Each structure stands twice: as C-alpha cells, then as structure tokens.
mmCIF file of C-alpha atoms in Angstrom:
data_model
loop_
_atom_site.group_PDB
_atom_site.id
_atom_site.type_symbol
_atom_site.label_atom_id
_atom_site.label_comp_id
_atom_site.label_asym_id
_atom_site.label_seq_id
_atom_site.Cartn_x
_atom_site.Cartn_y
_atom_site.Cartn_z
ATOM 1 C CA MET K 35 -25.660 4.901 25.601
ATOM 2 C CA HIS K 36 -23.918 3.922 28.876
ATOM 3 C CA LYS K 37 -21.860 1.151 27.287
ATOM 4 C CA ILE K 38 -20.561 3.535 24.609
ATOM 5 C CA ALA K 39 -20.004 6.197 27.259
ATOM 6 C CA GLY K 40 -17.962 3.762 29.350
ATOM 7 C CA TYR K 41 -15.602 3.000 26.496
ATOM 8 C CA LEU K 42 -15.308 6.709 25.714
ATOM 9 C CA ILE K 43 -14.422 7.429 29.348
ATOM 10 C CA ARG K 44 -11.613 4.860 29.198
ATOM 11 C CA TYR K 45 -10.386 6.217 25.844
ATOM 12 C CA HIS K 46 -10.233 9.839 27.033
ATOM 13 C CA ARG K 47 -8.869 8.888 30.463
ATOM 14 C CA ASN K 48 -5.964 7.043 28.840
ATOM 15 C CA LYS K 49 -5.443 9.872 26.356
ATOM 16 C CA GLN K 50 -5.157 12.350 29.244
ATOM 17 C CA ALA K 51 -2.945 9.932 31.218
ATOM 18 C CA ILE K 52 -5.305 9.940 34.233
ATOM 19 C CA SER K 53 -5.437 6.910 36.515
ATOM 20 C CA GLN K 54 -8.727 5.225 37.418
ATOM 21 C CA GLU K 55 -8.199 6.299 41.011
ATOM 22 C CA GLY K 56 -7.641 9.916 39.993
ATOM 23 C CA LEU K 57 -10.733 10.000 37.783
ATOM 24 C CA CYS K 58 -13.316 8.388 40.064
ATOM 25 C CA LYS K 59 -12.297 9.789 43.459
ATOM 26 C CA GLY K 60 -15.440 11.129 45.152
ATOM 27 C CA ILE K 61 -17.686 9.737 42.380
ATOM 28 C CA CYS K 62 -17.476 5.936 42.634
ATOM 29 C CA VAL K 63 -15.054 3.199 43.659
ATOM 30 C CA VAL K 64 -12.282 2.051 41.292
ATOM 31 C CA SER K 65 -13.775 -1.411 40.742
ATOM 32 C CA TYR K 66 -17.078 0.162 39.645
ATOM 33 C CA LEU K 67 -15.298 2.515 37.218
ATOM 34 C CA SER K 68 -13.476 -0.481 35.773
ATOM 35 C CA LYS K 69 -16.817 -2.200 35.123
ATOM 36 C CA ILE K 70 -18.220 1.001 33.566
ATOM 37 C CA GLU K 71 -15.257 1.218 31.199
ATOM 38 C CA GLN K 72 -15.740 -2.428 30.181
ATOM 39 C CA GLY K 73 -19.467 -1.947 29.595
ATOM 40 C CA LEU K 74 -20.328 -4.504 32.284
ATOM 41 C CA VAL K 75 -22.697 -2.306 34.334
ATOM 42 C CA GLN K 76 -25.412 0.279 33.680
ATOM 43 C CA PRO K 77 -24.384 3.313 35.776
ATOM 44 C CA SER K 78 -26.702 6.224 36.397
ATOM 45 C CA THR K 79 -26.712 9.182 34.028
ATOM 46 C CA GLU K 80 -25.463 11.341 36.901
ATOM 47 C CA ILE K 81 -22.312 9.219 37.392
ATOM 48 C CA ILE K 82 -21.585 9.278 33.660
ATOM 49 C CA LYS K 83 -22.068 13.045 33.644
ATOM 50 C CA GLN K 84 -19.702 13.529 36.593
ATOM 51 C CA LEU K 85 -16.992 11.336 35.032
ATOM 52 C CA PHE K 86 -17.171 13.280 31.790
ATOM 53 C CA GLN K 87 -17.012 16.587 33.708
ATOM 54 C CA ARG K 88 -13.923 15.333 35.579
ATOM 55 C CA LEU K 89 -12.348 14.800 32.136
ATOM 56 C CA SER K 90 -13.417 18.354 31.123
ATOM 57 C CA LEU K 91 -15.677 16.824 28.460
ATOM 58 C CA THR K 92 -19.371 16.725 27.583
ATOM 59 C CA TYR K 93 -21.102 13.704 26.071
ATOM 60 C CA PHE K 94 -22.232 14.886 22.617
ATOM 61 C CA ASP K 95 -25.570 13.564 21.353
ATOM 62 C CA ASP K 96 -27.113 16.408 19.326
ATOM 63 C CA PRO K 97 -29.252 14.531 16.714
ATOM 64 C CA LYS K 98 -28.934 17.156 13.966
ATOM 65 C CA GLN K 99 -25.137 17.447 14.243
ATOM 66 C CA LEU K 100 -24.730 13.664 14.441
ATOM 67 C CA ARG K 101 -26.768 13.209 11.232
ATOM 68 C CA LYS K 102 -24.558 15.782 9.506
ATOM 69 C CA ALA K 103 -21.407 14.043 10.736
ATOM 70 C CA ARG K 104 -22.758 10.609 9.757
ATOM 71 C CA SER K 105 -23.328 11.867 6.204
ATOM 72 C CA LEU K 106 -19.761 13.218 6.041
ATOM 73 C CA LEU K 107 -18.366 9.898 7.318
ATOM 74 C CA ASP K 108 -20.368 7.905 4.763
ATOM 75 C CA SER K 109 -19.057 10.145 1.990
ATOM 76 C CA PHE K 110 -15.517 9.852 3.380
ATOM 77 C CA PHE K 111 -15.463 6.044 3.298
ATOM 78 C CA GLU K 112 -17.233 5.917 -0.064
ATOM 79 C CA LYS K 113 -14.463 8.050 -1.567
ATOM 80 C CA LEU K 114 -11.846 5.761 -0.019
ATOM 81 C CA ASP K 115 -13.580 2.819 -1.699
ATOM 82 C CA MET K 116 -13.461 4.649 -5.037
ATOM 83 C CA ARG K 117 -9.693 5.301 -4.674
ATOM 84 C CA GLN K 118 -10.265 9.030 -4.203
ATOM 85 C CA GLN K 119 -8.804 11.350 -1.576
ATOM 86 C CA PRO K 120 -11.605 12.455 0.796
ATOM 87 C CA GLN K 121 -9.867 15.663 1.831
ATOM 88 C CA GLU K 122 -12.996 17.840 1.742
ATOM 89 C CA GLU K 123 -14.972 15.535 4.038
ATOM 90 C CA PHE K 124 -11.981 15.074 6.326
ATOM 91 C CA GLN K 125 -11.475 18.812 6.824
ATOM 92 C CA LYS K 126 -15.145 19.260 7.741
ATOM 93 C CA LEU K 127 -14.941 16.367 10.194
ATOM 94 C CA LYS K 128 -11.838 17.865 11.807
ATOM 95 C CA LYS K 129 -13.846 20.974 12.719
ATOM 96 C CA LEU K 130 -16.305 18.761 14.605
ATOM 97 C CA GLU K 131 -13.712 16.336 15.934
ATOM 98 C CA LYS K 132 -13.609 17.442 19.579
ATOM 99 C CA SER K 133 -17.353 16.928 19.978
ATOM 100 C CA LEU K 134 -17.493 13.773 17.850
ATOM 101 C CA LEU K 135 -14.810 12.055 19.938
ATOM 102 C CA CYS K 136 -17.296 12.306 22.819
ATOM 103 C CA SER K 137 -20.188 10.928 20.799
ATOM 104 C CA PRO K 138 -21.489 7.584 19.476
ATOM 105 C CA LEU K 139 -19.508 8.343 16.283
ATOM 106 C CA CYS K 140 -16.175 8.285 18.103
ATOM 107 C CA VAL K 141 -15.056 4.975 16.539
ATOM 108 C CA ASP K 142 -15.923 6.078 13.004
ATOM 109 C CA VAL K 143 -14.030 9.357 13.443
ATOM 110 C CA LEU K 144 -10.950 7.547 14.773
ATOM 111 C CA LEU K 145 -11.114 5.127 11.831
ATOM 112 C CA ALA K 146 -11.341 8.027 9.378
ATOM 113 C CA ASN K 147 -8.332 9.707 11.024
ATOM 114 C CA ALA K 148 -6.413 6.440 10.951
ATOM 115 C CA PHE K 149 -7.007 5.815 7.236
ATOM 116 C CA MET K 150 -5.975 9.377 6.383
ATOM 117 C CA LEU K 151 -2.492 8.467 7.632
ATOM 118 C CA GLY K 152 -2.184 6.345 4.503
ATOM 119 C CA PHE K 153 -1.950 9.516 2.394
ATOM 120 C CA GLU K 154 1.023 10.907 4.344
ATOM 121 C CA GLN K 155 4.695 10.479 3.456
ATOM 122 C CA PHE K 156 6.221 7.689 5.521
ATOM 123 C CA THR K 157 8.412 8.924 8.403
ATOM 124 C CA GLU K 158 9.238 7.731 11.925
ATOM 125 C CA SER K 159 6.712 10.278 13.205
ATOM 126 C CA LEU K 160 4.007 8.760 10.979
ATOM 127 C CA LYS K 161 4.937 5.309 12.234
ATOM 128 C CA ASP K 162 4.396 6.506 15.819
ATOM 129 C CA ASN K 163 1.015 8.031 14.867
ATOM 130 C CA ILE K 164 -0.094 4.750 13.296
ATOM 131 C CA LYS K 165 0.837 2.890 16.496
ATOM 132 C CA GLU K 166 -1.074 5.420 18.574
ATOM 133 C CA TYR K 167 -4.242 5.052 16.484
ATOM 134 C CA ALA K 168 -3.877 1.275 16.595
ATOM 135 C CA LYS K 169 -3.761 1.435 20.401
ATOM 136 C CA ASN K 170 -6.750 3.781 20.619
ATOM 137 C CA LEU K 171 -8.867 1.722 18.239
ATOM 138 C CA HIS K 172 -7.999 -1.498 20.039
ATOM 139 C CA SER K 173 -9.304 0.015 23.282
ATOM 140 C CA LEU K 174 -12.685 0.630 21.592
ATOM 141 C CA LYS K 175 -12.926 -2.721 19.817
ATOM 142 C CA GLY K 176 -15.550 -3.987 22.278
ATOM 143 C CA ILE K 177 -18.213 -1.545 21.024
ATOM 144 C CA MET K 178 -17.522 -1.891 17.301
ATOM 145 C CA ASN K 179 -20.222 -3.136 14.939
ATOM 146 C CA GLU K 180 -19.412 -5.440 11.994
ATOM 147 C CA GLN K 181 -18.686 -2.592 9.559
ATOM 148 C CA GLN K 182 -16.345 -0.963 12.062
ATOM 149 C CA LEU K 183 -14.603 -4.268 12.755
ATOM 150 C CA PHE K 184 -14.093 -4.706 9.009
ATOM 151 C CA LEU K 185 -12.444 -1.285 8.828
ATOM 152 C CA TYR K 186 -10.472 -1.994 12.011
ATOM 153 C CA TYR K 187 -8.879 -5.123 10.553
ATOM 154 C CA MET K 188 -8.352 -3.426 7.186
ATOM 155 C CA PHE K 189 -6.440 -0.643 8.961
ATOM 156 C CA PHE K 190 -4.221 -3.132 10.768
ATOM 157 C CA GLY K 191 -3.692 -5.167 7.605
ATOM 158 C CA CYS K 192 -2.882 -2.188 5.371
ATOM 159 C CA LEU K 193 -1.089 0.270 7.661
ATOM 160 C CA VAL K 194 -0.122 -1.204 11.043
ATOM 161 C CA TYR K 195 1.564 -4.454 10.052
ATOM 162 C CA GLU K 196 4.345 -4.799 7.506
ATOM 163 C CA VAL K 197 3.929 -7.100 4.520
ATOM 164 C CA GLY K 198 3.770 -10.644 5.837
ATOM 165 C CA LYS K 199 1.860 -13.151 7.964
ATOM 166 C CA GLU K 200 0.298 -10.712 10.468
ATOM 167 C CA SER K 201 -0.986 -8.441 7.717
ATOM 168 C CA ILE K 202 -2.473 -11.362 5.780
ATOM 169 C CA GLN K 203 -4.196 -12.689 8.914
ATOM 170 C CA SER K 204 -5.683 -9.263 9.649
ATOM 171 C CA LEU K 205 -6.989 -8.888 6.097
ATOM 172 C CA LYS K 206 -8.510 -12.356 6.264
ATOM 173 C CA LYS K 207 -10.261 -11.386 9.520
ATOM 174 C CA ALA K 208 -11.647 -8.320 7.742
ATOM 175 C CA GLY K 209 -13.051 -10.695 5.120
ATOM 176 C CA MET K 210 -14.982 -12.514 7.837
ATOM 177 C CA TYR K 211 -17.006 -9.340 8.418
ATOM 178 C CA GLN K 212 -17.320 -8.176 4.813
ATOM 179 C CA GLN K 213 -16.245 -9.587 1.449
ATOM 180 C CA SER K 214 -15.210 -6.568 -0.567
ATOM 181 C CA SER K 215 -13.057 -5.724 -3.556
ATOM 182 C CA HIS K 216 -10.711 -3.732 -1.315
ATOM 183 C CA GLN K 217 -10.169 -6.601 1.088
ATOM 184 C CA GLN K 218 -9.323 -8.994 -1.755
ATOM 185 C CA PHE K 219 -7.192 -6.406 -3.547
ATOM 186 C CA HIS K 220 -5.011 -5.731 -0.500
ATOM 187 C CA LEU K 221 -4.734 -9.458 0.183
ATOM 188 C CA GLY K 222 -3.526 -9.888 -3.398
ATOM 189 C CA TYR K 223 -1.032 -7.068 -2.824
ATOM 190 C CA GLN K 224 0.418 -8.964 0.151
ATOM 191 C CA TYR K 225 0.855 -12.168 -1.826
ATOM 192 C CA TYR K 226 2.289 -10.275 -4.806
ATOM 193 C CA TYR K 227 5.017 -8.658 -2.692
ATOM 194 C CA LEU K 228 5.819 -12.024 -1.113
ATOM 195 C CA GLY K 229 6.237 -13.602 -4.556
ATOM 196 C CA LYS K 230 3.213 -15.921 -4.127
ATOM 197 C CA GLN K 231 1.923 -15.212 -7.595
ATOM 198 C CA SER K 232 -0.778 -17.891 -7.885
ATOM 199 C CA LYS K 233 -2.459 -16.636 -4.686
ATOM 200 C CA ALA K 234 -2.044 -13.048 -5.851
ATOM 201 C CA VAL K 235 -3.787 -13.880 -9.137
ATOM 202 C CA GLU K 236 -6.648 -15.539 -7.260
ATOM 203 C CA CYS K 237 -7.186 -12.534 -4.966
ATOM 204 C CA TYR K 238 -6.850 -9.926 -7.725
ATOM 205 C CA GLY K 239 -9.339 -11.921 -9.810
ATOM 206 C CA LYS K 240 -11.840 -11.876 -6.933
ATOM 207 C CA ALA K 241 -11.190 -8.166 -6.413
ATOM 208 C CA TYR K 242 -11.925 -7.489 -10.095
ATOM 209 C CA TYR K 243 -15.196 -9.441 -9.942
ATOM 210 C CA LEU K 244 -16.341 -7.874 -6.661
ATOM 211 C CA ALA K 245 -15.450 -4.377 -7.910
ATOM 212 C CA SER K 246 -17.636 -4.960 -10.971
ATOM 213 C CA GLU K 247 -20.493 -6.054 -8.686
ATOM 214 C CA GLU K 248 -19.970 -2.946 -6.539
ATOM 215 C CA GLY K 249 -19.768 -0.616 -9.552
ATOM 216 C CA ASN K 250 -16.272 0.379 -8.473
ATOM 217 C CA ALA K 251 -14.538 1.178 -11.774
ATOM 218 C CA PRO K 252 -11.338 2.626 -10.207
ATOM 219 C CA LEU K 253 -10.682 -0.562 -8.285
ATOM 220 C CA MET K 254 -11.552 -2.687 -11.335
ATOM 221 C CA MET K 255 -8.846 -0.743 -13.183
ATOM 222 C CA GLU K 256 -6.263 -1.343 -10.459
ATOM 223 C CA ALA K 257 -7.145 -5.028 -10.146
ATOM 224 C CA ALA K 258 -6.794 -5.438 -13.930
ATOM 225 C CA LEU K 259 -3.432 -3.634 -13.786
ATOM 226 C CA HIS K 260 -2.136 -5.965 -11.084
ATOM 227 C CA LEU K 261 -3.442 -9.052 -12.875
ATOM 228 C CA GLY K 262 -1.499 -7.882 -15.912
ATOM 229 C CA ASN K 263 1.554 -7.441 -13.681
ATOM 230 C CA CYS K 264 1.199 -10.993 -12.393
ATOM 231 C CA TYR K 265 0.950 -12.454 -15.880
ATOM 232 C CA CYS K 266 4.070 -10.506 -16.899
ATOM 233 C CA MET K 267 5.930 -12.759 -14.486
ATOM 234 C CA TYR K 268 3.720 -15.641 -13.441
ATOM 235 C CA GLN K 269 3.921 -18.228 -16.262
ATOM 236 C CA ARG K 270 4.971 -15.311 -18.501
ATOM 237 C CA ASP K 271 1.635 -15.515 -20.279
ATOM 238 C CA GLN K 272 1.516 -12.829 -23.012
ATOM 239 C CA GLU K 273 -2.108 -13.480 -23.930
ATOM 240 C CA LEU K 274 -3.422 -12.953 -20.388
ATOM 241 C CA MET K 275 -1.001 -10.084 -19.837
ATOM 242 C CA TYR K 276 -2.431 -8.246 -22.863
ATOM 243 C CA LYS K 277 -5.997 -9.153 -21.882
ATOM 244 C CA TYR K 278 -5.870 -7.523 -18.463
ATOM 245 C CA TYR K 279 -3.671 -4.591 -19.448
ATOM 246 C CA HIS K 280 -6.087 -3.695 -22.252
ATOM 247 C CA ARG K 281 -8.987 -3.859 -19.788
ATOM 248 C CA CYS K 282 -7.017 -1.588 -17.476
ATOM 249 C CA ILE K 283 -6.458 0.972 -20.262
ATOM 250 C CA LYS K 284 -10.141 0.950 -21.273
ATOM 251 C CA LEU K 285 -11.261 1.513 -17.688
ATOM 252 C CA ALA K 286 -8.641 4.248 -17.260
ATOM 253 C CA LYS K 287 -10.072 6.135 -20.221
ATOM 254 C CA VAL K 288 -13.600 5.828 -18.816
ATOM 255 C CA ILE K 289 -12.655 7.284 -15.416
ATOM 256 C CA GLY K 290 -10.208 9.878 -16.745
ATOM 257 C CA LYS K 291 -6.988 8.227 -15.574
ATOM 258 C CA GLU K 292 -5.265 7.889 -18.933
ATOM 259 C CA GLU K 293 -1.858 8.458 -17.324
ATOM 260 C CA ILE K 294 -2.051 4.814 -16.166
ATOM 261 C CA GLN K 295 -0.987 3.939 -19.719
ATOM 262 C CA ALA K 296 2.551 4.965 -18.751
ATOM 263 C CA VAL K 297 2.592 2.209 -16.112
ATOM 264 C CA VAL K 298 1.044 -0.376 -18.435
ATOM 265 C CA TYR K 299 3.445 0.288 -21.305
ATOM 266 C CA TYR K 300 6.404 0.397 -18.905
ATOM 267 C CA ASN K 301 5.476 -3.003 -17.451
ATOM 268 C CA ILE K 302 4.976 -4.561 -20.880
ATOM 269 C CA GLY K 303 8.231 -3.074 -22.144
ATOM 270 C CA SER K 304 10.138 -4.271 -19.061
ATOM 271 C CA SER K 305 8.714 -7.763 -19.521
ATOM 272 C CA PHE K 306 9.758 -7.902 -23.164
ATOM 273 C CA LEU K 307 13.222 -6.682 -22.148
ATOM 274 C CA SER K 308 13.550 -9.507 -19.623
ATOM 275 C CA TRP K 309 12.381 -11.964 -22.311
ATOM 276 C CA GLY K 310 14.975 -10.697 -24.785
ATOM 277 C CA MET K 311 12.354 -9.270 -27.188
ATOM 278 C CA LEU K 312 14.165 -5.986 -27.737
ATOM 279 C CA GLU K 313 12.147 -4.408 -30.566
ATOM 280 C CA GLU K 314 8.912 -4.942 -28.658
ATOM 281 C CA ALA K 315 10.509 -3.649 -25.455
ATOM 282 C CA LYS K 316 11.762 -0.535 -27.222
ATOM 283 C CA SER K 317 8.349 0.163 -28.748
ATOM 284 C CA TYR K 318 6.433 -0.043 -25.447
ATOM 285 C CA LEU K 319 9.002 1.777 -23.313
ATOM 286 C CA GLU K 320 9.175 4.669 -25.780
ATOM 287 C CA ARG K 321 5.359 4.855 -25.716
ATOM 288 C CA SER K 322 5.327 4.790 -21.905
ATOM 289 C CA VAL K 323 7.434 7.953 -21.667
ATOM 290 C CA VAL K 324 4.800 9.920 -23.612
ATOM 291 C CA TYR K 325 2.228 9.413 -20.836
ATOM 292 C CA LEU K 326 4.506 10.218 -17.885
ATOM 293 C CA ASN K 327 3.470 12.948 -15.449
ATOM 294 C CA ASP K 328 6.078 15.637 -14.851
ATOM 295 C CA ASN K 329 5.954 15.026 -11.083
ATOM 296 C CA ASP K 330 6.076 11.207 -11.222
ATOM 297 C CA ASP K 331 8.756 10.037 -8.766
ATOM 298 C CA GLU K 332 9.234 6.857 -10.780
ATOM 299 C CA ARG K 333 10.225 8.610 -14.016
ATOM 300 C CA VAL K 334 13.809 7.547 -13.345
ATOM 301 C CA LEU K 335 12.797 3.876 -13.767
ATOM 302 C CA TYR K 336 11.424 4.458 -17.258
ATOM 303 C CA TYR K 337 14.643 5.949 -18.543
ATOM 304 C CA GLN K 338 16.729 3.285 -16.814
ATOM 305 C CA LYS K 339 14.864 0.559 -18.710
ATOM 306 C CA LEU K 340 15.171 2.472 -21.980
ATOM 307 C CA ALA K 341 18.918 2.753 -21.417
ATOM 308 C CA LEU K 342 19.137 -1.032 -20.951
ATOM 309 C CA VAL K 343 17.189 -1.646 -24.155
ATOM 310 C CA TYR K 344 19.354 0.751 -26.174
ATOM 311 C CA CYS K 345 22.441 -0.864 -24.640
ATOM 312 C CA GLU K 346 21.384 -4.335 -25.797
ATOM 313 C CA MET K 347 20.528 -2.938 -29.244
ATOM 314 C CA GLU K 348 23.909 -1.144 -29.387
ATOM 315 C CA ALA K 349 22.207 2.196 -29.960
ATOM 316 C CA ASP K 350 24.920 4.083 -28.081
ATOM 317 C CA GLU K 351 23.727 7.666 -28.585
ATOM 318 C CA LYS K 352 20.170 6.884 -27.497
ATOM 319 C CA MET K 353 21.552 4.890 -24.563
ATOM 320 C CA LYS K 354 23.631 7.873 -23.394
ATOM 321 C CA LYS K 355 20.648 10.210 -23.664
ATOM 322 C CA ALA K 356 18.433 7.810 -21.669
ATOM 323 C CA LEU K 357 21.122 7.453 -18.986
ATOM 324 C CA ALA K 358 21.500 11.220 -18.751
ATOM 325 C CA GLN K 359 17.726 11.658 -18.478
ATOM 326 C CA ALA K 360 17.502 8.981 -15.756
ATOM 327 C CA LYS K 361 20.219 10.772 -13.794
ATOM 328 C CA HIS K 362 18.424 14.095 -14.335
ATOM 329 C CA GLU K 363 15.235 12.623 -12.829
ATOM 330 C CA MET K 364 17.048 11.803 -9.562
ATOM 331 C CA HIS K 365 16.375 14.214 -6.696
ATOM 332 C CA GLN K 366 16.910 14.475 -2.962
ATOM 333 C CA GLN K 367 13.864 12.328 -2.132
ATOM 334 C CA THR K 368 14.722 9.563 -4.626
ATOM 335 C CA SER K 369 14.735 6.232 -2.786
ATOM 336 C CA ASP K 370 17.922 4.263 -2.134
ATOM 337 C CA LEU K 371 16.447 1.443 -4.205
ATOM 338 C CA PHE K 372 16.204 3.626 -7.307
ATOM 339 C CA ARG K 373 19.731 4.922 -6.676
ATOM 340 C CA TYR K 374 21.134 1.382 -6.607
ATOM 341 C CA MET K 375 19.215 0.640 -9.794
ATOM 342 C CA GLN K 376 20.854 3.675 -11.365
ATOM 343 C CA ILE K 377 24.313 2.420 -10.339
ATOM 344 C CA PHE K 378 23.531 -0.987 -11.856
ATOM 345 C CA VAL K 379 22.260 0.469 -15.144
ATOM 346 C CA GLU K 380 25.182 2.869 -15.557
ATOM 347 C CA LEU K 381 27.731 0.117 -14.907
ATOM 348 C CA HIS K 382 25.894 -2.355 -17.141
ATOM 349 C CA CYS K 383 25.822 0.093 -20.040
ATOM 350 C CA GLU K 384 29.609 0.427 -19.905
ATOM 351 C CA GLU K 385 31.165 -2.913 -20.910
ATOM 352 C CA THR K 386 34.415 -2.253 -19.029
ATOM 353 C CA THR K 387 32.621 -1.852 -15.678
ATOM 354 C CA ARG K 388 30.099 -4.646 -16.108
ATOM 355 C CA TYR K 389 30.368 -7.527 -13.582
ATOM 356 C CA GLN K 390 32.825 -5.678 -11.355
ATOM 357 C CA LYS K 391 32.499 -5.532 -7.554
ATOM 358 C CA GLU K 392 30.350 -2.371 -7.405
ATOM 359 C CA TYR K 393 28.059 -3.773 -10.125
ATOM 360 C CA VAL K 394 27.463 -6.987 -8.157
ATOM 361 C CA GLU K 395 26.995 -5.110 -4.862
ATOM 362 C CA ALA K 396 24.341 -2.879 -6.432
ATOM 363 C CA LEU K 397 22.440 -5.920 -7.740
ATOM 364 C CA GLU K 398 22.714 -7.720 -4.383
ATOM 365 C CA HIS K 399 21.312 -4.675 -2.619
ATOM 366 C CA ILE K 400 18.387 -4.522 -5.066
ATOM 367 C CA CYS K 401 17.630 -8.244 -4.796
ATOM 368 C CA PHE K 402 18.299 -8.963 -1.123
ATOM 369 C CA LYS K 403 18.714 -5.877 1.061
ATOM 370 C CA GLU K 404 15.582 -3.812 0.326
ATOM 371 C CA ASP K 405 12.818 -4.666 2.804
ATOM 372 C CA MET K 406 9.931 -3.492 0.637
ATOM 373 C CA ILE K 407 11.156 -4.340 -2.876
ATOM 374 C CA SER K 408 8.406 -5.942 -4.945
ATOM 375 C CA TYR K 409 8.724 -9.400 -6.399
ATOM 376 C CA GLY K 410 8.636 -7.801 -9.860
ATOM 377 C CA PHE K 411 11.764 -5.704 -9.255
ATOM 378 C CA ARG K 412 13.610 -8.661 -7.751
ATOM 379 C CA ASN K 413 12.539 -10.993 -10.524
ATOM 380 C CA PHE K 414 13.747 -8.540 -13.198
ATOM 381 C CA HIS K 415 17.205 -8.087 -11.664
ATOM 382 C CA ILE K 416 17.995 -11.650 -10.535
ATOM 383 C CA PRO K 417 18.967 -12.880 -14.061
ATOM 384 C CA TYR K 418 21.544 -10.073 -14.251
ATOM 385 C CA LEU K 419 22.905 -11.147 -10.850
ATOM 386 C CA ILE K 420 23.062 -14.798 -11.929
ATOM 387 C CA CYS K 421 25.090 -13.790 -14.974
ATOM 388 C CA ALA K 422 27.420 -11.693 -12.788
ATOM 389 C CA TYR K 423 27.929 -14.583 -10.348
ATOM 390 C CA LYS K 424 28.873 -16.861 -13.232
ATOM 391 C CA LYS K 425 31.374 -14.321 -14.529
ATOM 392 C CA GLN K 426 32.916 -14.272 -11.045
ATOM 393 C CA ARG K 427 32.857 -18.112 -10.904
ATOM 394 C CA ARG K 428 30.392 -18.030 -8.010
ATOM 395 C CA TYR K 429 28.524 -20.980 -9.494
ATOM 396 C CA LYS K 430 26.871 -22.218 -6.289
ATOM 397 C CA GLU K 431 25.161 -18.864 -5.674
ATOM 398 C CA ALA K 432 24.179 -18.627 -9.341
ATOM 399 C CA LEU K 433 22.602 -22.077 -9.188
ATOM 400 C CA GLN K 434 20.651 -21.237 -6.017
ATOM 401 C CA LEU K 435 19.167 -18.143 -7.661
ATOM 402 C CA LYS K 436 18.350 -20.077 -10.830
ATOM 403 C CA GLU K 437 16.523 -22.714 -8.792
ATOM 404 C CA GLU K 438 14.587 -19.960 -6.977
ATOM 405 C CA ILE K 439 13.334 -18.538 -10.280
ATOM 406 C CA ASP K 440 12.489 -21.979 -11.670
ATOM 407 C CA CYS K 441 10.545 -22.746 -8.482
ATOM 408 C CA LYS K 442 8.503 -19.552 -8.833
ATOM 409 C CA PHE K 443 7.402 -20.490 -12.356
ATOM 410 C CA SER K 444 6.910 -24.211 -11.835
#
C-alpha cells in the first residue's frame, strides 16, 4: 500500500504544483519524502495520512467500490479491444474519478482517460492533453504491472508519438509484455503509412491470426481489410486482394458492419483505375457509393475517383455529375488533402488545364507536403505526377519517382 501511496503523493503533488519542501514541512524531511515518492522506504501509516491531508486528499481503499470500479475498467478495456466506444463505462468511471485517483486503481483510470483521447477530434488542445497524460503516466511507471505497462506503451505508440521510429519502438516494447492482435495491428499500421508494405503484411497477418485466437471478430475484419489494402499495392496481387477483401465483407456482415463494403469496393475500384482496368473500376466504384453513410467525411473521395474513371472512359455527362457531387460533399471541416485532390481531379478532367502549373502543384502537395498522407494515396497519385513532369520536360524528377515506385514493388 505504501509504495502505491508514495507514487500517488508524487502524482498529486506535481498536479497541484506543490514543492516537496512545501508538502512535507512539519511532517518529515525532504529527503525522506523523496524516498517515499520513489517507493524506497516503508513510512508509517500516520505519515502517509498526513501527506494526503496536506494535499486535501484521502487515500481511497473501500473494497466494495474498488470491485465495482475494477469491473467497469475491465469492461472499458474489453470494449476497446473489440473496436467499440466504451462511453457508458467511461461516464460511470468519471463519477468516481476523484476517489479512484487516490486509490490502487489510479494507473488504470489514467490509462482509460488517456485512451479516450483517441476518440476526440485532433486539435492543439488535444495534443496538449495527450502530452499531459503521457507525463502523468510516466511518473507512475514504477508501480505498473505487466498489463499496465503493455497499455502504457500502446498509448505512447498510438497517440503520443507520430508515425515513425519512436512509435514503432514503443509498440514493440508493448509486445514484450503482451502479444496481442491490437499490438500487431497498430505496428502494421505504422509500416503501412511508411510504405514498408512487406512488414505491414507480416504484422497484419499476425494480427488476423491473433484476433481469431482471441475471438475478436471486429479486429479480424479490420486486419483483413488492411491486408486487402496492402495487396492492392504490394505486388498488385489480385488473387490475394480478393481473398482478404471477401473475408472482410463476410466478417462485416456477421458483426453488423456492412457499411465497410463501401471502403472495400472503393479500394478495389481505385486499384483497377490505377491499373487501367476501367470497366472493372467503374463497376466497383459505382457499387461503393451505394453503401456510403450520409455523414461519411470521405464521401468526396468516392466521387473524385468516379469522375476520373468517367473521364478516362470519355463519359462526359457522368463525369460532370461526379465532379459536381464531389464538390457538393466538401464542407468547412474537409481536410486540405482532400481539397488538393479535388483541385487535381477537376483540372485533370478538363484537357485544357491538365499538366498546367496549378495541376502539378496540387499533385506535389498530395505526394510530398502532407505529413500524414498514407502510402496508398501517394502511390495512386505519383503516376499522374510522373506524367505531368514528362509533359513539362522535367525528366530527372520523373525518373526519380519512377525508380521510387519500382523499388517499392521489387
């Protein structure tokens, strides 16, 4: 109890911006408080009690309430594993939060709060909150058990660090404490966004297998979807692409997520478009639109791809309608990336504006200037940019991009 209490004292002291000297004056010396906070000594219950009182807190250890909170936390993390939003459990935990942050469940509550940040819209304020939780959790790392350490490193890998080396290292550390479908899935996500497709396929494959062992159908569905995405691009393997996309659709029907078919058909249609198989692309993209949700922020992408297909097929009226619909789907929150894609599509569909300066600038922004653009988006647009460079006699840049693509598929 005293070791946990010591870490809680340090956590709440830092949160209240109280110095060690200010907290322990008249209770114990500073060096002794420092050892208490590090869990290096076993202070008396009276000293612990006085330190908590100085912080205007009470150590909470009611067995009945802790069992209730433990059950809520277990349900919370189980829902996270099943790709569900644990709002109900979270709201109940919030009502008990003040007491629980002074209890042995403090770490679990902070972890639950931290993971809930993943459901919020990204803003600078959210970024600051993530940093604050990272700092608080780091201060309690010394009392974490293996399950908590797994969640700690998952939080850093998924939310604290940006896509890249630090995030991958954190996710690998999580795997040292627990091999799970989530850990492998998020590791695959990192490699996918970095364009390391063979490693992404390996991780997504492990995630699919582990999810089946865990009975986690939602994550099996997502792993199958991402494996299909990889095979759209990696080696451009139609057989494996169909295999995993069909598994994804079957699982989606089982768990009541049939709207995922919009994503699957969109990805297949986009792949066929990039391969020059226009009839197949048209068929799948038109099917994808049927399954779109009215509030899907990515609806604009579907109509952009349809416009490109109709443009290549010289179906002018359908092309104009798709362009108009894509523009209609734009709103105030539409990302800059999607707006540049819209500029590219509109200019591409008009032969007189194709390959001009604004056209090339839009493609360069899509391919090079978006920090979080996926490898799939970049891979789709690079051939258009290569063609534009050639038209502008920028052969060296065209060759460099061509070599990049060839390297990815070698």
